[in-house]
Amino acid sequence: MRREVAGQARGVWDSFRGGHAAARALAVADSRSLVRSLFLASAVRLEVLPAMRTPRPIAALVDQLRCTRPDRLVAWLSVGVELGELGCRDDRYGVRGRRARALADGDPVLHAHYRSMLDYQAGVYADLATLLRDGPDEGRPDLREHASVIAQVSLAAAPFVVPFLARVVGEVSPTAALDAGCGTGVYVRALLDADPSLEVDGVDVAPDVVADARAGLARDGLSGRAQLFVGDLRDWSAPAGRRYGLVTLLNDIYYFRESERAALYERLATMLDAGGELVLVTMARTGSIAAAHLHLMLRCQAGAASLPDAADVVADLVHAGYAVVEQQALVPTEPFVGVRARPAR
Ligand SMILES: C[S@@+](CC[C@H](N)C(=O)[O-])C[C@H]1O[C@@H](n2cnc3c(N)ncnc32)[C@H](O)[C@@H]1O
């Protein structure tokens, strides 16, 4: 026993002696986080966790996944067990860790977070050498191919954005609002909730995203006060005669080229009532790992999307003829800003 411990101590010592000991220890810790993220992302893709709220025997999982390689399935499940995300008792596997349980319960934010990692985020880093040599109009088709997950990822900001919007609605008292680039419709709902007499239109370029958002509003009996349209904000026009007291552009501006943004603000100004406001929220480019990562994801897309800095947003709004009436940091840990502006006519 003493010899075994001595041998292990020697191995630990030798493995760190030759290189950068502290860096190697950090890399081990990093790889645990990476394996956990990859494991959970693959579990989300397999859609296997909800059924595992009740522990299931391997045969049931083989059936559910139409698995022809139970040896691989068992190896994958063992990763989950080692991570503490799964438990295994009497040859039955069930969810155990906090993240796996939240995913099994259908948490939409976590679901999108893990899904996005495998669907498109890892690819940017894996294919960077090619992406760095792309032509000016080339890039990843993430927005087109993963619109639904992309729309859901931004739900993480909702707890910070919803109170901001509710305050703006209280101060501006619009009779109609437009949510431009409405995604899942989370803020269409927030606007409807903020004022029971408010009518809300939403528009988004992704037909599947709009179909899901419409179905959700219909399910909750909100279709009478909300209309959603499929359209590209670059050329979409509001229904004839429709003007808005409030236009919101939430987590969307970074999908427009820098050179297009002032023109977009000008278009949106034409849809506003006299005294109406444009409310924009966005992650800003500098100030956190998440912001830098998102900026890279956007830069590598076709269409040269990019995060703006807050000063860029203000400069473009002023260029488009607005007066900025408020600028606020909305999230304590991230450079996530809310800006209110009125056409200065
Ligand atoms: C990150 S999501 C944000 C969705 C929603 N505003 C939110 O905060 O939850 C960006 C949305 O912008 C939409 N979008 C991107 N470019 C657009 C365009 N040119 N016209 C309309 N919608 C667009 C995408 O389809 C996507 O649903």
CSV table of C-alpha atoms and ligand atoms in Angstrom, one decimal:
chain,number,residue,atom,x,y,z
A,1,MET,CA,0.0,0.0,0.0
A,2,ARG,CA,2.8,2.4,1.0
A,3,ARG,CA,4.6,1.5,-2.3
A,4,GLU,CA,1.4,2.2,-4.3
A,5,VAL,CA,1.0,5.6,-2.7
A,6,ALA,CA,4.6,6.4,-3.2
A,7,GLY,CA,4.4,5.3,-6.9
A,8,GLN,CA,1.3,7.6,-7.4
A,9,ALA,CA,3.0,10.5,-5.7
A,10,ARG,CA,6.0,10.0,-7.9
A,11,GLY,CA,3.8,9.9,-11.0
A,12,VAL,CA,2.0,13.1,-10.0
A,13,TRP,CA,5.4,14.8,-9.4
A,14,ASP,CA,6.9,13.6,-12.7
A,15,SER,CA,3.9,14.6,-14.7
A,16,PHE,CA,4.1,18.2,-13.5
A,17,ARG,CA,7.9,18.5,-13.1
A,18,GLY,CA,8.8,18.7,-16.8
A,19,GLY,CA,6.2,21.3,-17.9
A,20,HIS,CA,4.1,24.2,-16.6
A,21,ALA,CA,2.7,22.5,-13.5
A,22,ALA,CA,0.0,25.2,-12.7
A,23,ALA,CA,-1.1,25.5,-16.3
A,24,ARG,CA,-1.4,21.7,-16.6
A,25,ALA,CA,-3.5,21.6,-13.4
A,26,LEU,CA,-5.8,24.4,-14.9
A,27,ALA,CA,-6.1,22.5,-18.2
A,28,VAL,CA,-7.3,19.4,-16.3
A,29,ALA,CA,-10.0,21.5,-14.6
A,30,ASP,CA,-10.9,23.1,-17.9
A,31,SER,CA,-11.3,19.7,-19.6
A,32,ARG,CA,-13.8,18.7,-16.9
A,33,SER,CA,-16.0,21.7,-17.7
A,34,LEU,CA,-15.6,20.9,-21.4
A,35,VAL,CA,-16.6,17.3,-21.0
A,36,ARG,CA,-19.6,18.3,-18.9
A,37,SER,CA,-20.7,20.7,-21.6
A,38,LEU,CA,-20.2,18.2,-24.4
A,39,PHE,CA,-22.0,15.5,-22.4
A,40,LEU,CA,-25.0,17.7,-21.7
A,41,ALA,CA,-25.1,19.1,-25.2
A,42,SER,CA,-25.2,15.6,-26.6
A,43,ALA,CA,-27.9,14.6,-24.1
A,44,VAL,CA,-30.0,17.6,-25.3
A,45,ARG,CA,-29.5,16.5,-29.0
A,46,LEU,CA,-30.5,12.9,-28.1
A,47,GLU,CA,-33.6,14.2,-26.3
A,48,VAL,CA,-33.0,11.5,-23.8
A,49,LEU,CA,-33.1,13.3,-20.4
A,50,PRO,CA,-36.9,13.9,-19.9
A,51,ALA,CA,-37.5,10.1,-19.9
A,52,MET,CA,-34.7,9.6,-17.4
A,53,ARG,CA,-36.4,11.5,-14.7
A,54,THR,CA,-37.5,8.0,-13.8
A,55,PRO,CA,-34.5,5.8,-13.8
A,56,ARG,CA,-34.5,3.5,-16.9
A,57,PRO,CA,-32.8,0.2,-17.6
A,58,ILE,CA,-30.3,0.1,-20.4
A,59,ALA,CA,-32.7,-2.0,-22.6
A,60,ALA,CA,-35.3,0.8,-22.5
A,61,LEU,CA,-32.7,3.4,-23.5
A,62,VAL,CA,-31.5,1.2,-26.3
A,63,ASP,CA,-35.1,1.1,-27.6
A,64,GLN,CA,-35.7,4.8,-27.1
A,65,LEU,CA,-32.6,5.7,-29.0
A,66,ARG,CA,-32.9,3.0,-31.6
A,67,CYS,CA,-29.4,2.2,-30.6
A,68,THR,CA,-27.5,-0.6,-32.4
A,69,ARG,CA,-24.3,-0.1,-30.3
A,70,PRO,CA,-25.2,-0.6,-26.7
A,71,ASP,CA,-21.5,-0.7,-25.8
A,72,ARG,CA,-21.2,2.9,-26.9
A,73,LEU,CA,-24.3,3.9,-25.1
A,74,VAL,CA,-23.0,2.4,-21.9
A,75,ALA,CA,-19.7,4.2,-22.4
A,76,TRP,CA,-21.6,7.5,-22.9
A,77,LEU,CA,-23.8,6.9,-19.9
A,78,SER,CA,-20.7,6.2,-17.8
A,79,VAL,CA,-19.4,9.7,-18.6
A,80,GLY,CA,-22.6,11.1,-17.3
A,81,VAL,CA,-22.3,9.0,-14.1
A,82,GLU,CA,-18.7,10.1,-13.5
A,83,LEU,CA,-19.7,13.8,-14.0
A,84,GLY,CA,-22.5,13.3,-11.4
A,85,GLU,CA,-25.1,14.3,-14.0
A,86,LEU,CA,-26.5,10.8,-14.1
A,87,GLY,CA,-27.0,8.2,-11.4
A,88,CYS,CA,-26.9,4.5,-11.9
A,89,ARG,CA,-28.5,2.1,-9.5
A,90,ASP,CA,-29.5,-1.6,-10.1
A,91,ASP,CA,-28.5,-1.0,-13.7
A,92,ARG,CA,-31.0,1.8,-14.1
A,93,TYR,CA,-29.9,5.2,-15.2
A,94,GLY,CA,-31.6,8.4,-14.2
A,95,VAL,CA,-30.8,12.2,-14.1
A,96,ARG,CA,-29.1,13.2,-10.9
A,97,GLY,CA,-27.0,16.5,-11.4
A,98,ARG,CA,-28.6,19.9,-11.1
A,99,ARG,CA,-28.0,20.8,-14.8
A,100,ALA,CA,-29.3,17.4,-16.1
A,101,ARG,CA,-32.4,17.7,-13.9
A,102,ALA,CA,-33.1,21.2,-15.2
A,103,LEU,CA,-32.7,20.0,-18.8
A,104,ALA,CA,-35.0,17.0,-18.1
A,105,ASP,CA,-37.6,19.4,-16.8
A,106,GLY,CA,-37.3,21.3,-20.1
A,107,ASP,CA,-35.6,24.5,-19.0
A,108,PRO,CA,-35.6,26.4,-22.3
A,109,VAL,CA,-32.6,28.6,-21.6
A,110,LEU,CA,-30.3,25.8,-20.6
A,111,HIS,CA,-31.7,23.7,-23.5
A,112,ALA,CA,-30.7,26.4,-26.0
A,113,HIS,CA,-27.4,27.0,-24.2
A,114,TYR,CA,-26.2,23.5,-24.5
A,115,ARG,CA,-27.8,22.9,-27.9
A,116,SER,CA,-26.0,25.9,-29.4
A,117,MET,CA,-22.6,24.6,-28.3
A,118,LEU,CA,-22.7,21.5,-30.6
A,119,ASP,CA,-25.0,23.0,-33.3
A,120,TYR,CA,-22.8,25.9,-34.2
A,121,GLN,CA,-20.6,27.4,-31.6
A,122,ALA,CA,-17.9,24.7,-31.5
A,123,GLY,CA,-17.7,24.7,-35.3
A,124,VAL,CA,-16.5,28.3,-35.4
A,125,TYR,CA,-13.4,27.3,-33.4
A,126,ALA,CA,-13.0,24.0,-35.2
A,127,ASP,CA,-13.1,25.6,-38.6
A,128,LEU,CA,-11.3,28.8,-37.8
A,129,ALA,CA,-8.4,28.3,-40.2
A,130,THR,CA,-10.9,28.1,-43.1
A,131,LEU,CA,-13.1,31.0,-41.8
A,132,LEU,CA,-10.0,33.2,-41.6
A,133,ARG,CA,-9.4,32.7,-45.3
A,134,ASP,CA,-13.0,33.3,-46.4
A,135,GLY,CA,-13.9,35.9,-49.0
A,136,PRO,CA,-15.8,39.0,-47.8
A,137,ASP,CA,-19.3,37.6,-48.4
A,138,GLU,CA,-18.6,34.1,-47.2
A,139,GLY,CA,-19.2,32.7,-43.7
A,140,ARG,CA,-21.3,30.3,-41.7
A,141,PRO,CA,-25.0,30.0,-42.4
A,142,ASP,CA,-25.8,29.8,-38.6
A,143,LEU,CA,-28.7,32.3,-38.6
A,144,ARG,CA,-30.4,30.5,-41.5
A,145,GLU,CA,-29.8,27.0,-40.2
A,146,HIS,CA,-30.2,27.4,-36.5
A,147,ALA,CA,-32.6,30.3,-36.2
A,148,SER,CA,-34.7,28.6,-33.6
A,149,VAL,CA,-31.9,27.8,-31.2
A,150,ILE,CA,-30.4,31.3,-31.8
A,151,ALA,CA,-33.8,32.9,-30.9
A,152,GLN,CA,-34.0,30.7,-27.8
A,153,VAL,CA,-30.4,31.5,-26.6
A,154,SER,CA,-31.3,35.1,-26.1
A,155,LEU,CA,-34.0,34.1,-23.6
A,156,ALA,CA,-31.3,34.2,-21.0
A,157,ALA,CA,-31.5,38.0,-21.0
A,158,ALA,CA,-35.2,38.1,-20.4
A,159,PRO,CA,-35.1,38.6,-16.6
A,160,PHE,CA,-33.2,41.8,-17.2
A,161,VAL,CA,-35.0,43.1,-20.2
A,162,VAL,CA,-38.6,42.5,-19.1
A,163,PRO,CA,-38.5,45.0,-16.2
A,164,PHE,CA,-36.8,47.6,-18.4
A,165,LEU,CA,-39.5,47.2,-21.0
A,166,ALA,CA,-42.3,47.3,-18.4
A,167,ARG,CA,-40.9,50.6,-17.1
A,168,VAL,CA,-40.7,52.1,-20.6
A,169,VAL,CA,-44.3,51.0,-21.4
A,170,GLY,CA,-45.4,52.6,-18.2
A,171,GLU,CA,-43.6,55.9,-19.1
A,172,VAL,CA,-44.5,56.0,-22.9
A,173,SER,CA,-48.0,54.6,-22.7
A,174,PRO,CA,-48.1,53.4,-26.3
A,175,THR,CA,-51.4,52.1,-27.8
A,176,ALA,CA,-49.5,49.9,-30.3
A,177,ALA,CA,-46.0,48.5,-30.2
A,178,LEU,CA,-43.8,46.7,-32.7
A,179,ASP,CA,-41.2,44.1,-31.6
A,180,ALA,CA,-38.8,44.1,-34.5
A,181,GLY,CA,-36.9,40.8,-34.8
A,182,CYS,CA,-39.2,39.2,-32.3
A,183,GLY,CA,-37.7,35.7,-32.1
A,184,THR,CA,-39.6,33.4,-29.7
A,185,GLY,CA,-42.1,36.2,-28.9
A,186,VAL,CA,-40.9,36.5,-25.3
A,187,TYR,CA,-40.9,40.3,-25.5
A,188,VAL,CA,-44.2,40.4,-27.4
A,189,ARG,CA,-45.6,38.7,-24.3
A,190,ALA,CA,-43.8,41.0,-22.0
A,191,LEU,CA,-45.2,44.0,-23.8
A,192,LEU,CA,-48.7,42.5,-23.7
A,193,ASP,CA,-48.3,41.9,-20.0
A,194,ALA,CA,-47.0,45.3,-19.3
A,195,ASP,CA,-50.2,47.0,-20.5
A,196,PRO,CA,-53.4,44.9,-20.9
A,197,SER,CA,-54.7,47.5,-23.5
A,198,LEU,CA,-51.6,47.4,-25.7
A,199,GLU,CA,-51.7,45.8,-29.1
A,200,VAL,CA,-48.4,44.3,-30.2
A,201,ASP,CA,-47.1,43.4,-33.7
A,202,GLY,CA,-43.9,41.3,-34.1
A,203,VAL,CA,-41.8,40.6,-37.2
A,204,ASP,CA,-39.0,38.2,-37.7
A,205,VAL,CA,-37.1,37.0,-40.8
A,206,ALA,CA,-37.2,33.3,-39.8
A,207,PRO,CA,-40.5,31.6,-40.8
A,208,ASP,CA,-40.1,28.6,-38.4
A,209,VAL,CA,-39.4,30.9,-35.5
A,210,VAL,CA,-42.5,33.0,-36.3
A,211,ALA,CA,-44.6,29.9,-36.6
A,212,ASP,CA,-43.5,28.7,-33.2
A,213,ALA,CA,-44.0,32.1,-31.6
A,214,ARG,CA,-47.5,32.4,-33.1
A,215,ALA,CA,-48.5,28.9,-31.9
A,216,GLY,CA,-47.3,29.9,-28.4
A,217,LEU,CA,-49.3,33.1,-28.3
A,218,ALA,CA,-52.4,31.2,-29.7
A,219,ARG,CA,-52.0,28.6,-27.0
A,220,ASP,CA,-52.1,31.3,-24.3
A,221,GLY,CA,-55.1,33.0,-25.8
A,222,LEU,CA,-53.0,36.1,-26.8
A,223,SER,CA,-53.5,36.1,-30.5
A,224,GLY,CA,-56.3,38.7,-30.3
A,225,ARG,CA,-53.8,41.4,-29.2
A,226,ALA,CA,-50.7,40.2,-31.1
A,227,GLN,CA,-50.0,39.8,-34.8
A,228,LEU,CA,-46.7,38.3,-36.0
A,229,PHE,CA,-45.3,38.7,-39.5
A,230,VAL,CA,-42.5,37.0,-41.4
A,231,GLY,CA,-40.3,39.7,-42.9
A,232,ASP,CA,-36.9,41.2,-43.3
A,233,LEU,CA,-36.6,44.4,-41.4
A,234,ARG,CA,-34.6,45.9,-44.2
A,235,ASP,CA,-37.7,46.0,-46.4
A,236,TRP,CA,-40.7,45.0,-44.2
A,237,SER,CA,-43.4,47.6,-44.0
A,238,ALA,CA,-46.0,47.8,-41.2
A,239,PRO,CA,-49.6,47.1,-42.2
A,240,ALA,CA,-51.2,50.1,-44.0
A,241,GLY,CA,-51.9,52.9,-41.6
A,242,ARG,CA,-50.3,51.2,-38.6
A,243,ARG,CA,-48.0,53.4,-36.5
A,244,TYR,CA,-46.4,52.5,-33.2
A,245,GLY,CA,-45.8,54.3,-30.0
A,246,LEU,CA,-43.0,52.0,-29.2
A,247,VAL,CA,-40.6,49.9,-31.5
A,248,THR,CA,-38.3,47.5,-29.8
A,249,LEU,CA,-35.2,46.0,-31.3
A,250,LEU,CA,-34.0,43.5,-28.8
A,251,ASN,CA,-30.8,41.4,-29.3
A,252,ASP,CA,-31.1,41.9,-33.1
A,253,ILE,CA,-29.0,44.9,-34.2
A,254,TYR,CA,-25.8,42.7,-34.4
A,255,TYR,CA,-27.3,40.8,-37.3
A,256,PHE,CA,-27.1,43.9,-39.5
A,257,ARG,CA,-23.9,45.0,-41.1
A,258,GLU,CA,-22.4,48.1,-39.4
A,259,SER,CA,-23.0,50.1,-42.6
A,260,GLU,CA,-26.8,49.1,-42.6
A,261,ARG,CA,-27.6,50.1,-39.0
A,262,ALA,CA,-28.3,53.8,-39.3
A,263,ALA,CA,-30.6,53.1,-42.3
A,264,LEU,CA,-32.5,50.5,-40.3
A,265,TYR,CA,-33.0,53.1,-37.5
A,266,GLU,CA,-34.3,55.5,-40.1
A,267,ARG,CA,-36.8,53.0,-41.4
A,268,LEU,CA,-38.0,52.2,-37.9
A,269,ALA,CA,-38.4,55.9,-37.2
A,270,THR,CA,-40.9,56.1,-40.1
A,271,MET,CA,-43.1,53.6,-38.2
A,272,LEU,CA,-43.2,55.6,-35.0
A,273,ASP,CA,-46.0,57.9,-33.9
A,274,ALA,CA,-45.0,61.4,-33.0
A,275,GLY,CA,-43.5,61.1,-29.5
A,276,GLY,CA,-42.9,57.4,-30.1
A,277,GLU,CA,-39.7,55.7,-28.9
A,278,LEU,CA,-37.3,53.1,-30.2
A,279,VAL,CA,-35.9,50.8,-27.5
A,280,LEU,CA,-32.8,48.8,-28.3
A,281,VAL,CA,-31.0,46.2,-26.2
A,282,THR,CA,-27.8,44.5,-27.1
A,283,MET,CA,-24.7,42.9,-25.8
A,284,ALA,CA,-21.8,45.3,-26.3
A,285,ARG,CA,-18.6,44.2,-27.9
A,286,THR,CA,-16.1,44.7,-25.1
A,287,GLY,CA,-16.1,43.8,-21.5
A,288,SER,CA,-16.6,40.0,-21.0
A,289,ILE,CA,-15.7,36.6,-22.3
A,290,ALA,CA,-19.3,36.0,-23.4
A,291,ALA,CA,-19.3,39.2,-25.4
A,292,ALA,CA,-16.0,38.5,-27.1
A,293,HIS,CA,-17.2,35.0,-27.9
A,294,LEU,CA,-20.6,36.2,-29.3
A,295,HIS,CA,-18.8,38.8,-31.4
A,296,LEU,CA,-16.6,36.0,-32.9
A,297,MET,CA,-19.6,33.9,-33.6
A,298,LEU,CA,-21.2,36.8,-35.4
A,299,ARG,CA,-18.1,37.8,-37.3
A,300,CYS,CA,-17.8,34.3,-38.7
A,301,GLN,CA,-21.4,34.3,-40.1
A,302,ALA,CA,-22.2,35.1,-43.6
A,303,GLY,CA,-23.4,38.7,-43.7
A,304,ALA,CA,-20.6,40.1,-41.5
A,305,ALA,CA,-22.7,40.5,-38.3
A,306,SER,CA,-20.9,41.9,-35.3
A,307,LEU,CA,-21.6,43.3,-31.8
A,308,PRO,CA,-21.6,47.1,-31.6
A,309,ASP,CA,-20.2,49.0,-28.6
A,310,ALA,CA,-22.6,51.2,-26.8
A,311,ALA,CA,-21.0,54.3,-28.3
A,312,ASP,CA,-21.5,52.9,-31.8
A,313,VAL,CA,-25.2,52.4,-31.1
A,314,VAL,CA,-25.5,55.9,-29.9
A,315,ALA,CA,-23.5,57.3,-32.8
A,316,ASP,CA,-25.7,55.4,-35.4
A,317,LEU,CA,-28.9,56.5,-33.7
A,318,VAL,CA,-27.8,60.2,-33.7
A,319,HIS,CA,-26.7,59.8,-37.3
A,320,ALA,CA,-30.2,58.4,-38.1
A,321,GLY,CA,-31.8,61.5,-36.5
A,322,TYR,CA,-32.7,60.3,-33.1
A,323,ALA,CA,-32.0,61.8,-29.7
A,324,VAL,CA,-30.9,59.3,-27.1
A,325,VAL,CA,-33.1,59.7,-24.0
A,326,GLU,CA,-31.7,57.0,-21.8
A,327,GLN,CA,-28.8,54.5,-21.8
A,328,GLN,CA,-28.6,51.9,-19.1
A,329,ALA,CA,-26.4,48.9,-18.2
A,330,LEU,CA,-29.0,46.1,-17.7
A,331,VAL,CA,-27.0,43.1,-16.5
A,332,PRO,CA,-24.5,43.3,-13.6
A,333,THR,CA,-22.0,40.8,-15.0
A,334,GLU,CA,-22.1,41.5,-18.7
A,335,PRO,CA,-21.7,44.6,-21.0
A,336,PHE,CA,-25.4,44.4,-21.9
A,337,VAL,CA,-27.0,47.8,-22.6
A,338,GLY,CA,-30.5,49.2,-23.1
A,339,VAL,CA,-30.9,52.4,-25.1
A,340,ARG,CA,-34.1,54.5,-25.5
A,341,ALA,CA,-34.2,57.0,-28.4
A,342,ARG,CA,-36.7,59.4,-30.0
A,343,PRO,CA,-36.7,60.8,-33.5
A,344,ALA,CA,-35.5,64.3,-33.0
A,345,ARG,CA,-37.9,65.9,-35.6
B,1,LIG,C1,-30.9,36.6,-31.1
B,1,LIG,S1,-32.5,36.5,-31.7
B,1,LIG,C2,-33.3,37.7,-30.7
B,1,LIG,C3,-34.8,37.4,-30.7
B,1,LIG,C4,-35.6,38.3,-29.7
B,1,LIG,N1,-35.6,39.7,-30.1
B,1,LIG,C5,-35.1,38.1,-28.3
B,1,LIG,O1,-34.4,39.0,-27.8
B,1,LIG,O2,-35.4,37.1,-27.7
B,1,LIG,C6,-32.3,37.5,-33.2
B,1,LIG,C7,-33.5,37.4,-34.0
B,1,LIG,O3,-33.4,38.4,-35.1
B,1,LIG,C8,-34.0,37.8,-36.2
B,1,LIG,N2,-33.4,38.6,-37.4
B,1,LIG,C9,-32.2,38.6,-37.8
B,1,LIG,N3,-32.0,39.3,-38.9
B,1,LIG,C10,-33.3,39.8,-39.2
B,1,LIG,C11,-33.8,40.6,-40.2
B,1,LIG,N4,-33.0,41.1,-41.2
B,1,LIG,N5,-35.1,40.9,-40.2
B,1,LIG,C12,-35.9,40.4,-39.3
B,1,LIG,N6,-35.5,39.6,-38.2
B,1,LIG,C13,-34.2,39.3,-38.2
B,1,LIG,C14,-33.6,36.4,-36.2
B,1,LIG,O4,-34.4,35.6,-37.0
B,1,LIG,C15,-33.7,36.1,-34.7
B,1,LIG,O5,-35.0,35.6,-34.4
